[in-house]
mmCIF file with all atom_site columns, C-alpha atoms in Angstrom:
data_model
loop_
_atom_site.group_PDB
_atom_site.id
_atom_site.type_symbol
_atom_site.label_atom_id
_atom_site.label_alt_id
_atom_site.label_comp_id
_atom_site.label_asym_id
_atom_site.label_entity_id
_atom_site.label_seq_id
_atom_site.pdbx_PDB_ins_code
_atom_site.Cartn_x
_atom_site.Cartn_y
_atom_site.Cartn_z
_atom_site.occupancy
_atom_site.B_iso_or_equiv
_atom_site.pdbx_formal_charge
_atom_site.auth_seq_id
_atom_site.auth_comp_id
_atom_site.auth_asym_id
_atom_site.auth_atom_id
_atom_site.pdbx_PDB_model_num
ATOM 1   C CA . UNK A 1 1   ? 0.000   0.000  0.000  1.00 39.00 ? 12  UNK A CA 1
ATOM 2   C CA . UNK A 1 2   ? 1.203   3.323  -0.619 1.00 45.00 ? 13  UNK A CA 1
ATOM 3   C CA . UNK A 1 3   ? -0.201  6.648  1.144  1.00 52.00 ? 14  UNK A CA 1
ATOM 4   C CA . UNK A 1 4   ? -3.155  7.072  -1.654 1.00 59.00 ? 15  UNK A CA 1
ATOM 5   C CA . UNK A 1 5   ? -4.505  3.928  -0.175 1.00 84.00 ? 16  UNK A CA 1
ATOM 6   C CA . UNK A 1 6   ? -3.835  3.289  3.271  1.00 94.00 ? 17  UNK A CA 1
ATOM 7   C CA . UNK A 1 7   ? -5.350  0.381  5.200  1.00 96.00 ? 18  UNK A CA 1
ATOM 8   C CA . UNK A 1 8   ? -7.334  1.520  8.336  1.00 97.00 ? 19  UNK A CA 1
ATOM 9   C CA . UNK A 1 9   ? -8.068  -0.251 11.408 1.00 97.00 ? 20  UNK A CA 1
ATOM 10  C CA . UNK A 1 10  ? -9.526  0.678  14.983 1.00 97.00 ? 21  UNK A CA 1
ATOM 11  C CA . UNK A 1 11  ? -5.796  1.367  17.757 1.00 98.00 ? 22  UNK A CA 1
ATOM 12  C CA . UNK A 1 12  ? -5.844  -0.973 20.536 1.00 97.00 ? 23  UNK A CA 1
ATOM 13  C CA . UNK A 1 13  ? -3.436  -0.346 23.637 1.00 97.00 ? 24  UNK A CA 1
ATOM 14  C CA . UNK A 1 14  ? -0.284  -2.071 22.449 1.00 97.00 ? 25  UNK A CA 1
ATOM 15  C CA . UNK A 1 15  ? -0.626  0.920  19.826 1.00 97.00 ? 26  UNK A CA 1
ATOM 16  C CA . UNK A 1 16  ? -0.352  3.344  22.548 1.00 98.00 ? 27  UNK A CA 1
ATOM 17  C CA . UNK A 1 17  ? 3.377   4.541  22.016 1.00 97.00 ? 28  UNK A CA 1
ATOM 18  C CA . UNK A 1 18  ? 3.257   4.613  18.946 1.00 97.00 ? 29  UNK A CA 1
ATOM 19  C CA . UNK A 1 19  ? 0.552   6.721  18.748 1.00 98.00 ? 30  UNK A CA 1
ATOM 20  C CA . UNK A 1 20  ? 1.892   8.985  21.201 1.00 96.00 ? 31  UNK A CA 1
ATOM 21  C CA . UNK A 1 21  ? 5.356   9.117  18.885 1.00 95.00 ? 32  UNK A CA 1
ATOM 22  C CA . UNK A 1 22  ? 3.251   10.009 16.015 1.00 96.00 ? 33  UNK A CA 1
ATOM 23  C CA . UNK A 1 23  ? 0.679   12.911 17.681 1.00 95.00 ? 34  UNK A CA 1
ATOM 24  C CA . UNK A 1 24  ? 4.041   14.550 19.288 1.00 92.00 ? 35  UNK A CA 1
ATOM 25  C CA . UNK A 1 25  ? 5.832   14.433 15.727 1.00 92.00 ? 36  UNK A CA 1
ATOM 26  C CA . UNK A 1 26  ? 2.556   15.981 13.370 1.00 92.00 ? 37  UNK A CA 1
ATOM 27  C CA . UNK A 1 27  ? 2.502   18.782 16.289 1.00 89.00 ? 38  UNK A CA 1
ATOM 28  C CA . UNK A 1 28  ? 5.157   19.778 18.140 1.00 87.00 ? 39  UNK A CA 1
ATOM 29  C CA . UNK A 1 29  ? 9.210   20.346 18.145 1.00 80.00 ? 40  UNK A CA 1
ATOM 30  C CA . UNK A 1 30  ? 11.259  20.563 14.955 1.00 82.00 ? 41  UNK A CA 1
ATOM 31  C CA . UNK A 1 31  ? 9.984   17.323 13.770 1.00 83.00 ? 42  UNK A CA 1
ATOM 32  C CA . UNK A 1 32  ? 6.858   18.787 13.075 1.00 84.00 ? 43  UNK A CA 1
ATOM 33  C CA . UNK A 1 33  ? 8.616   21.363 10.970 1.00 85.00 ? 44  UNK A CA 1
ATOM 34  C CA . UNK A 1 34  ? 8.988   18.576 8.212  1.00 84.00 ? 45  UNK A CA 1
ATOM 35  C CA . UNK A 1 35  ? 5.067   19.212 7.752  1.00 83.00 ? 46  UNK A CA 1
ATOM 36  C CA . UNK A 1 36  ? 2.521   22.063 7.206  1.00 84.00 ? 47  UNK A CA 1
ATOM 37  C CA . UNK A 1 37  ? 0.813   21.403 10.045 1.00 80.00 ? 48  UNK A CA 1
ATOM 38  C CA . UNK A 1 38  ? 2.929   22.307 13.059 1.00 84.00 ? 49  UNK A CA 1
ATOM 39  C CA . UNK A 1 39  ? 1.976   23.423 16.400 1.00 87.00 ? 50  UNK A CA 1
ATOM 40  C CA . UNK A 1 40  ? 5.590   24.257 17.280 1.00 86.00 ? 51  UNK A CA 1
ATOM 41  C CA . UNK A 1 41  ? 5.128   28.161 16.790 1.00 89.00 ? 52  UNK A CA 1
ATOM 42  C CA . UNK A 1 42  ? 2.159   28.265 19.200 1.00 91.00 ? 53  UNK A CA 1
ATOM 43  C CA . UNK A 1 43  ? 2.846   25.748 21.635 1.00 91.00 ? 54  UNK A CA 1
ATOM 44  C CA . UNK A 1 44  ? 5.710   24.032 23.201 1.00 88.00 ? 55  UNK A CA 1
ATOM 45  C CA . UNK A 1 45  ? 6.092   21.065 25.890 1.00 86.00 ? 56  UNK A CA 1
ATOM 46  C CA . UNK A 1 46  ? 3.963   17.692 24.537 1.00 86.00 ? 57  UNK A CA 1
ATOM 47  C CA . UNK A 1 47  ? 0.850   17.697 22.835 1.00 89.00 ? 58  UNK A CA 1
ATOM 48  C CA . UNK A 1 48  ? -0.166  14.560 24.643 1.00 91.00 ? 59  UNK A CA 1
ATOM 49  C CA . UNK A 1 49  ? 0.603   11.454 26.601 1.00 93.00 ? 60  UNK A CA 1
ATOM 50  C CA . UNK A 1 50  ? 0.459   7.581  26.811 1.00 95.00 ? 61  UNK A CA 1
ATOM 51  C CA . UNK A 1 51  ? -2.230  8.315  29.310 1.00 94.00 ? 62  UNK A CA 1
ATOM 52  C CA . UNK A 1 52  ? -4.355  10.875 27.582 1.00 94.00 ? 63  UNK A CA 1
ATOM 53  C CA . UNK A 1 53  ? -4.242  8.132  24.429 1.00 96.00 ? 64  UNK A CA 1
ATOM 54  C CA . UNK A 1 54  ? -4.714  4.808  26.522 1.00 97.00 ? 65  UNK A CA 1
ATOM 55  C CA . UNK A 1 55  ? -8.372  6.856  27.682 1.00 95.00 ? 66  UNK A CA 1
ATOM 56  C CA . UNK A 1 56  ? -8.863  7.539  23.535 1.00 96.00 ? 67  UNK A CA 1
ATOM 57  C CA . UNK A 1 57  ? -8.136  3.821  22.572 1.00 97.00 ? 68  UNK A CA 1
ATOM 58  C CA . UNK A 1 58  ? -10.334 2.293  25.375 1.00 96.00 ? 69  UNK A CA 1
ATOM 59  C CA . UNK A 1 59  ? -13.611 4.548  25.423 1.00 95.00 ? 70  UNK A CA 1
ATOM 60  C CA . UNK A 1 60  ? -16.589 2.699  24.478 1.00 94.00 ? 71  UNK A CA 1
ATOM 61  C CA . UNK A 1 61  ? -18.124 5.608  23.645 1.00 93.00 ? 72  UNK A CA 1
ATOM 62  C CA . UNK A 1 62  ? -15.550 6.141  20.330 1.00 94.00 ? 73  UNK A CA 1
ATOM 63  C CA . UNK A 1 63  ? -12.273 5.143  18.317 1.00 96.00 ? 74  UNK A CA 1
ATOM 64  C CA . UNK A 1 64  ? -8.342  5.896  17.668 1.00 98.00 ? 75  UNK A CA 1
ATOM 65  C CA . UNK A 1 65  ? -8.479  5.410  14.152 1.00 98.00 ? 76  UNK A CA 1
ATOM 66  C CA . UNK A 1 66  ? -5.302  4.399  12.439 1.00 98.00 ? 77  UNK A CA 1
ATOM 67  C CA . UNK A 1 67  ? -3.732  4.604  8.514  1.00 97.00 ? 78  UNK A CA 1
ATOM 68  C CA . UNK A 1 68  ? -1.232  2.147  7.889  1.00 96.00 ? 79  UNK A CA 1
ATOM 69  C CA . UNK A 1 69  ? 0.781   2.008  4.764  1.00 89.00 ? 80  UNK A CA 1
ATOM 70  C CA . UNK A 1 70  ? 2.518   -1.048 3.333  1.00 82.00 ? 81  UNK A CA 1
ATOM 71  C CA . UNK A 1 71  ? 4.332   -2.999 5.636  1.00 78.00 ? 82  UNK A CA 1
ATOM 72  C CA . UNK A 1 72  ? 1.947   -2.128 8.486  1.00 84.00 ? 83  UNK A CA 1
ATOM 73  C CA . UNK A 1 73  ? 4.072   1.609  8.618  1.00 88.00 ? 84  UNK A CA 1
ATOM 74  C CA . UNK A 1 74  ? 1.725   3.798  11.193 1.00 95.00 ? 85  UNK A CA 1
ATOM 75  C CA . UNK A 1 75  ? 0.925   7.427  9.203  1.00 96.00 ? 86  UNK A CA 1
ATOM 76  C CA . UNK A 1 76  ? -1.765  9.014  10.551 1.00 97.00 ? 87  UNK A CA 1
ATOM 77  C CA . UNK A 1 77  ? -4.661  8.313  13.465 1.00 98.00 ? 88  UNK A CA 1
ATOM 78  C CA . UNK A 1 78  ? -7.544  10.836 14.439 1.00 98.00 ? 89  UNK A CA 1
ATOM 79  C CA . UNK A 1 79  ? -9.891  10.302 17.640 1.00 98.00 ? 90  UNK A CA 1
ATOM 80  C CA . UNK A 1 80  ? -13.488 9.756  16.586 1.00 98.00 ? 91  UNK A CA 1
ATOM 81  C CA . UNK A 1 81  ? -16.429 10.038 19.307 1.00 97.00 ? 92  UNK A CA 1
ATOM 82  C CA . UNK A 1 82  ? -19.969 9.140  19.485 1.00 97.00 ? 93  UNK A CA 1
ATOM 83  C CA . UNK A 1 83  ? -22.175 11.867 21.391 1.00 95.00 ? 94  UNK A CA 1
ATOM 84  C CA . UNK A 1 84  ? -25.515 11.105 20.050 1.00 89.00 ? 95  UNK A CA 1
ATOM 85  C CA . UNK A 1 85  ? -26.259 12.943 17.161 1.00 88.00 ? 96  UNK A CA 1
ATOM 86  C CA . UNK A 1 86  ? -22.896 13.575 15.980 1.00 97.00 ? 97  UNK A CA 1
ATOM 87  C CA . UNK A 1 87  ? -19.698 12.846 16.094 1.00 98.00 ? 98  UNK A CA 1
ATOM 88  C CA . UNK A 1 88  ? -16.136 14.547 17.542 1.00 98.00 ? 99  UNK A CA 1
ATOM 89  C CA . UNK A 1 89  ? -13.278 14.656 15.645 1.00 98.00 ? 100 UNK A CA 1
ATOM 90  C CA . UNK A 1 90  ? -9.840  14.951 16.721 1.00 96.00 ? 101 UNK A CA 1
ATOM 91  C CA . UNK A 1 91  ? -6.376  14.171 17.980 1.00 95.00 ? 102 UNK A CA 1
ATOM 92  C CA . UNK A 1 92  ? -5.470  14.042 13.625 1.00 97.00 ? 103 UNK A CA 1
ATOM 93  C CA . UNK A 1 93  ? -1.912  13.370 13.125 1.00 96.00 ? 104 UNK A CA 1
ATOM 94  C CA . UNK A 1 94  ? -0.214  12.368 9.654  1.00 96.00 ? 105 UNK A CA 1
ATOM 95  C CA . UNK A 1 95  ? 3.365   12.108 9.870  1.00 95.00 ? 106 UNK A CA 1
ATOM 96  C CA . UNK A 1 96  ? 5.170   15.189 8.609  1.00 94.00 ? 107 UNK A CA 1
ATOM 97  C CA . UNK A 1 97  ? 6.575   13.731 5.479  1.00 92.00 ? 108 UNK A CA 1
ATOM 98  C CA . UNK A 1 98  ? 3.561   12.110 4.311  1.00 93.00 ? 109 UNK A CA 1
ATOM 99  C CA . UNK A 1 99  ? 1.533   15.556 4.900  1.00 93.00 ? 110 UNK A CA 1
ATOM 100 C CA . UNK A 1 100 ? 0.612   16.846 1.725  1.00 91.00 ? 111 UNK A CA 1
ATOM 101 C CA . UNK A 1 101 ? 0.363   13.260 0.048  1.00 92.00 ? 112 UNK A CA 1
ATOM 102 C CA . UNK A 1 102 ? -3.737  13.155 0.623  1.00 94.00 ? 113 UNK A CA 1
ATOM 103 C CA . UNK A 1 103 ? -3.335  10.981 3.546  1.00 95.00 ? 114 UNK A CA 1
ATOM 104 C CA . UNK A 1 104 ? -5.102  13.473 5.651  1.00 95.00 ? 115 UNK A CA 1
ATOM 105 C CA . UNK A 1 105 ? -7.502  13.836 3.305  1.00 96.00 ? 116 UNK A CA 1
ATOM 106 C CA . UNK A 1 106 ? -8.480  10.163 3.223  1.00 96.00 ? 117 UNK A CA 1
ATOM 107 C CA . UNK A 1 107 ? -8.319  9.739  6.961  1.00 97.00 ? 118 UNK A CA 1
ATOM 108 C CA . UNK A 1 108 ? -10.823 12.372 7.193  1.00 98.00 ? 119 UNK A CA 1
ATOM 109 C CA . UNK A 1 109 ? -13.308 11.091 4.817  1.00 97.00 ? 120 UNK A CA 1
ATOM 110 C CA . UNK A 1 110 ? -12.937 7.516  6.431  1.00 97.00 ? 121 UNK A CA 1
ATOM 111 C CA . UNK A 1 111 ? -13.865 9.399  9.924  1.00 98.00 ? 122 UNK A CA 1
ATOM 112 C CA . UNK A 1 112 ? -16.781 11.066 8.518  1.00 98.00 ? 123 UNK A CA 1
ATOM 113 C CA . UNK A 1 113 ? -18.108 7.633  6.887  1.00 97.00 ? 124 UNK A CA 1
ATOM 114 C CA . UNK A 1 114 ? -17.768 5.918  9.777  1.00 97.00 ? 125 UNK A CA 1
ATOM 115 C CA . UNK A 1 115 ? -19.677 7.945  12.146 1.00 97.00 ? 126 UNK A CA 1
ATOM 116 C CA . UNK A 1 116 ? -22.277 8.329  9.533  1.00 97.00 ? 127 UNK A CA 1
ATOM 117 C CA . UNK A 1 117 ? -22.649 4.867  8.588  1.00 96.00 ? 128 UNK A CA 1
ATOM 118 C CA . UNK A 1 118 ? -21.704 3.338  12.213 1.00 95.00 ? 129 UNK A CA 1
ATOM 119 C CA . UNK A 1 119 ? -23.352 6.076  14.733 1.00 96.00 ? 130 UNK A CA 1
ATOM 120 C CA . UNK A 1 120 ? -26.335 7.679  12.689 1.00 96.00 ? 131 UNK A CA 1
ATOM 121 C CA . UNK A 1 121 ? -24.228 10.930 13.179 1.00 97.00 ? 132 UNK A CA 1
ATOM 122 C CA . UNK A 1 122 ? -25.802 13.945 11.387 1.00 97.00 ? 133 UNK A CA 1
ATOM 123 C CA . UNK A 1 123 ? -22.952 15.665 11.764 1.00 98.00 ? 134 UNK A CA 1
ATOM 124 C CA . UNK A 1 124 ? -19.041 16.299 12.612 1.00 98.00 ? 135 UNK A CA 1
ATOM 125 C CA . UNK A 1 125 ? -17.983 18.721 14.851 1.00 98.00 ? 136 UNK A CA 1
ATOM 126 C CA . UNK A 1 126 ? -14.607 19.461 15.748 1.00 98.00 ? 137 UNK A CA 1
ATOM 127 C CA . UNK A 1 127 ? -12.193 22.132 17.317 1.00 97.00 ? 138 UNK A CA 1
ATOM 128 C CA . UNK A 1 128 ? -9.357  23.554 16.189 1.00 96.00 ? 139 UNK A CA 1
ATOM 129 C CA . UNK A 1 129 ? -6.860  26.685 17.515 1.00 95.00 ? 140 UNK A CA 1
ATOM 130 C CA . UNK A 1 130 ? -8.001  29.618 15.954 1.00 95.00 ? 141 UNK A CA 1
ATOM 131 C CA . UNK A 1 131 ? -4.868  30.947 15.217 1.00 94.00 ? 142 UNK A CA 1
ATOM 132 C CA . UNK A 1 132 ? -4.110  28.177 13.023 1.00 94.00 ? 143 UNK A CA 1
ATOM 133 C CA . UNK A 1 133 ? -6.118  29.613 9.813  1.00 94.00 ? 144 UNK A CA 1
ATOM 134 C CA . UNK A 1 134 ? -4.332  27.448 7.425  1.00 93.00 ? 145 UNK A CA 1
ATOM 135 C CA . UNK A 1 135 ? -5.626  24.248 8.930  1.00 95.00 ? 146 UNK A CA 1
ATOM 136 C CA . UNK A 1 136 ? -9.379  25.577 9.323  1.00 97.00 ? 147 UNK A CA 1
ATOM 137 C CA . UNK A 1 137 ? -8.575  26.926 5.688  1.00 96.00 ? 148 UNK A CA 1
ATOM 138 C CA . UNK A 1 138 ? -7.893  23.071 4.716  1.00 96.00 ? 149 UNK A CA 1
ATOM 139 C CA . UNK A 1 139 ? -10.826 22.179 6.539  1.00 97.00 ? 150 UNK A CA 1
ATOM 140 C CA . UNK A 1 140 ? -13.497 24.751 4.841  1.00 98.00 ? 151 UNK A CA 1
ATOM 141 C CA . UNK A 1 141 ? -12.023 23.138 1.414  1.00 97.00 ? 152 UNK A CA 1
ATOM 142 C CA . UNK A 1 142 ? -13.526 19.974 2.569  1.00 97.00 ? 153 UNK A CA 1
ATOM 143 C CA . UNK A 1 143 ? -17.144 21.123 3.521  1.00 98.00 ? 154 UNK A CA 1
ATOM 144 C CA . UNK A 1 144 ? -16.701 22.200 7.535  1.00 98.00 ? 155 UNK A CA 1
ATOM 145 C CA . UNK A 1 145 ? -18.314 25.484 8.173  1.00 98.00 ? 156 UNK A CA 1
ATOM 146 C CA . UNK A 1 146 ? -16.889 28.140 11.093 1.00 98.00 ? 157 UNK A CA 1
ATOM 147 C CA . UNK A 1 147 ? -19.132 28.496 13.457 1.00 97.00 ? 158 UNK A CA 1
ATOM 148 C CA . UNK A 1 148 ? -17.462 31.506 15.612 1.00 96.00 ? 159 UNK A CA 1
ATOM 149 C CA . UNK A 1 149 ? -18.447 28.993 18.779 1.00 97.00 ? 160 UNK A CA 1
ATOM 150 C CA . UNK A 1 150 ? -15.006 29.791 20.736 1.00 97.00 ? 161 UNK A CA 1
ATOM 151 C CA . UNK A 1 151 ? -13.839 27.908 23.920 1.00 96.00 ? 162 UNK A CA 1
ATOM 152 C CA . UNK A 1 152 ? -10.455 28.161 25.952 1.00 95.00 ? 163 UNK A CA 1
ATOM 153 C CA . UNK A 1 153 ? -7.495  27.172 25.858 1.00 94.00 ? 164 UNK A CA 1
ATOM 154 C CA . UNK A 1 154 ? -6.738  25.230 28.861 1.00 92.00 ? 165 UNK A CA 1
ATOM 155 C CA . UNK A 1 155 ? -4.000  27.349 30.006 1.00 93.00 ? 166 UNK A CA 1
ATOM 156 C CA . UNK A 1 156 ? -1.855  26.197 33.162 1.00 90.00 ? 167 UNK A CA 1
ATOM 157 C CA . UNK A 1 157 ? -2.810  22.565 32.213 1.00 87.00 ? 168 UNK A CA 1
ATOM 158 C CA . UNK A 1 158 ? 0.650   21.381 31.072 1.00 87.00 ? 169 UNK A CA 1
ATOM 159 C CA . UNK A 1 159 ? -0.826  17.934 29.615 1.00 83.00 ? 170 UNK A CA 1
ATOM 160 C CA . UNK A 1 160 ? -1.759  20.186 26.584 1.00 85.00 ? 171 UNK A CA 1
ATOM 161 C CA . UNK A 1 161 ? 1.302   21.818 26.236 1.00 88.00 ? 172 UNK A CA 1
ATOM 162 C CA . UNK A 1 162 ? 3.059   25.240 26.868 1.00 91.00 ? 173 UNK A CA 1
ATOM 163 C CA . UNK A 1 163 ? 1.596   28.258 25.071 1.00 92.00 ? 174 UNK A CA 1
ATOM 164 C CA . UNK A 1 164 ? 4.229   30.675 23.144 1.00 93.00 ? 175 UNK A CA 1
ATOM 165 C CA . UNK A 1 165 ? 0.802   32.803 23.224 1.00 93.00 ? 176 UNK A CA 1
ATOM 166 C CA . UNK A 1 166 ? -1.795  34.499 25.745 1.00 92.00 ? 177 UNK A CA 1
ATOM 167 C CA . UNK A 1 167 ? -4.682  34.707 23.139 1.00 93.00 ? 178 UNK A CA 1
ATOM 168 C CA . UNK A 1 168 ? -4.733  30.769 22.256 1.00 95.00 ? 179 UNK A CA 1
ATOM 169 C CA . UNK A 1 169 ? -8.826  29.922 22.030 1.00 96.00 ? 180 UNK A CA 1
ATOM 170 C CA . UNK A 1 170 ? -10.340 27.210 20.309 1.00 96.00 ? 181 UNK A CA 1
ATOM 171 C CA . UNK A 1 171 ? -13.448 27.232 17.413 1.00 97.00 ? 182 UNK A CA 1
ATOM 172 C CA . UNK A 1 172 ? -15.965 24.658 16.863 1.00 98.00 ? 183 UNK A CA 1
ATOM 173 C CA . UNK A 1 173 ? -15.988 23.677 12.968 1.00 98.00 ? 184 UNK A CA 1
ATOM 174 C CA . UNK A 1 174 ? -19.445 21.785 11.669 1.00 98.00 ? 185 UNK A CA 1
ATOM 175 C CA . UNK A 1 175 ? -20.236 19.591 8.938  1.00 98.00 ? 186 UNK A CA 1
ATOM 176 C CA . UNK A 1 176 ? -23.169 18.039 8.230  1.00 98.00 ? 187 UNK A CA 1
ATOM 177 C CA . UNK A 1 177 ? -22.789 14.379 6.841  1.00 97.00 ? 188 UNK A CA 1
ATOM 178 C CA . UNK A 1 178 ? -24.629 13.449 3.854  1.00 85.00 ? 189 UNK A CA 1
#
């Protein structure tokens, strides 16, 4: 398999450090320079933790999705949830040099189809740091509307990392699922 067609498969807990290798990478430190994506400029300190992703992988109530390419290579994961009526979207990591590929862009649309065809979910709501306009830019190319819905950053909680910034917020991002 090659990044245009990744396999995908549901994370269980031996997946855990990997997982944690590959949020850390697609967001943070000079590693996550290699993409588009980064975090680094915003935020330093860890973007998560083996803890934060064991809860992901083992709530009933969702999913760590996972892309593998050939040879069972790990390239990208998002967090999917079920909240009755639609479905949360987030933790998305590709690896910095297989962002831009379309990866992300296939991850997404298997996240969408599976809370739509799994859940029932009307919709997919997500949030991202509002300072991070090229990301909700890639995300309005792919049908999610800005809903001005803004939440805070949880400043002082280290487990999220260590803001470069004092106006950090959040927005809520919407799409409806056909």
């Amino acid at each position: 398999m090659t990044p245009e067609s990744p396999s995908f498969r549901t994370a269980t807990p031996a997946d855990v450090p990997d997982l944690v290798a590959l949020i850390q990478s697609a967001y943070r430190g000079d590693a996550s320079r290699a993409g588009w994506t980064t975090e680094a400029d915003l935020l330093g300190g860890q973007r998560t933790d083996p803890d934060m992703v064991a809860a992901v992988v083992n709530d009933a109530a969702g999913r760590m999705l996972v892309a593998e390419t050939d040879g069972g290579v790990l390239a990208a994961c998002c967090q999917l949830e079920n909240r009755g009526g639609h479905a949360y979207f987030g933790t998305f990591a590709v690896r910095p040099d297989m962002q831009g590929t379309g990866l992300g862009k296939q991850v997404l649309a298997e996240a969408e189809r599976l809370a739509r065809d799994e859940w029932d979910a009307a919709e997919m709501h997500m949030t991202v740091i509002s300072a991070r306009e090229e990301l909700i830019a890639w995300y309005v190319r792919r049908g999610y509307v800005r809903t001005g819905e803004r939440s805070p950053f949880p400043y002082g909680d280290e487990r999220f990392g260590l803001p470069k910034r004092d106006n950090l917020e959040f927005e809520l991002l919407v799409k409806k699922l056909p």
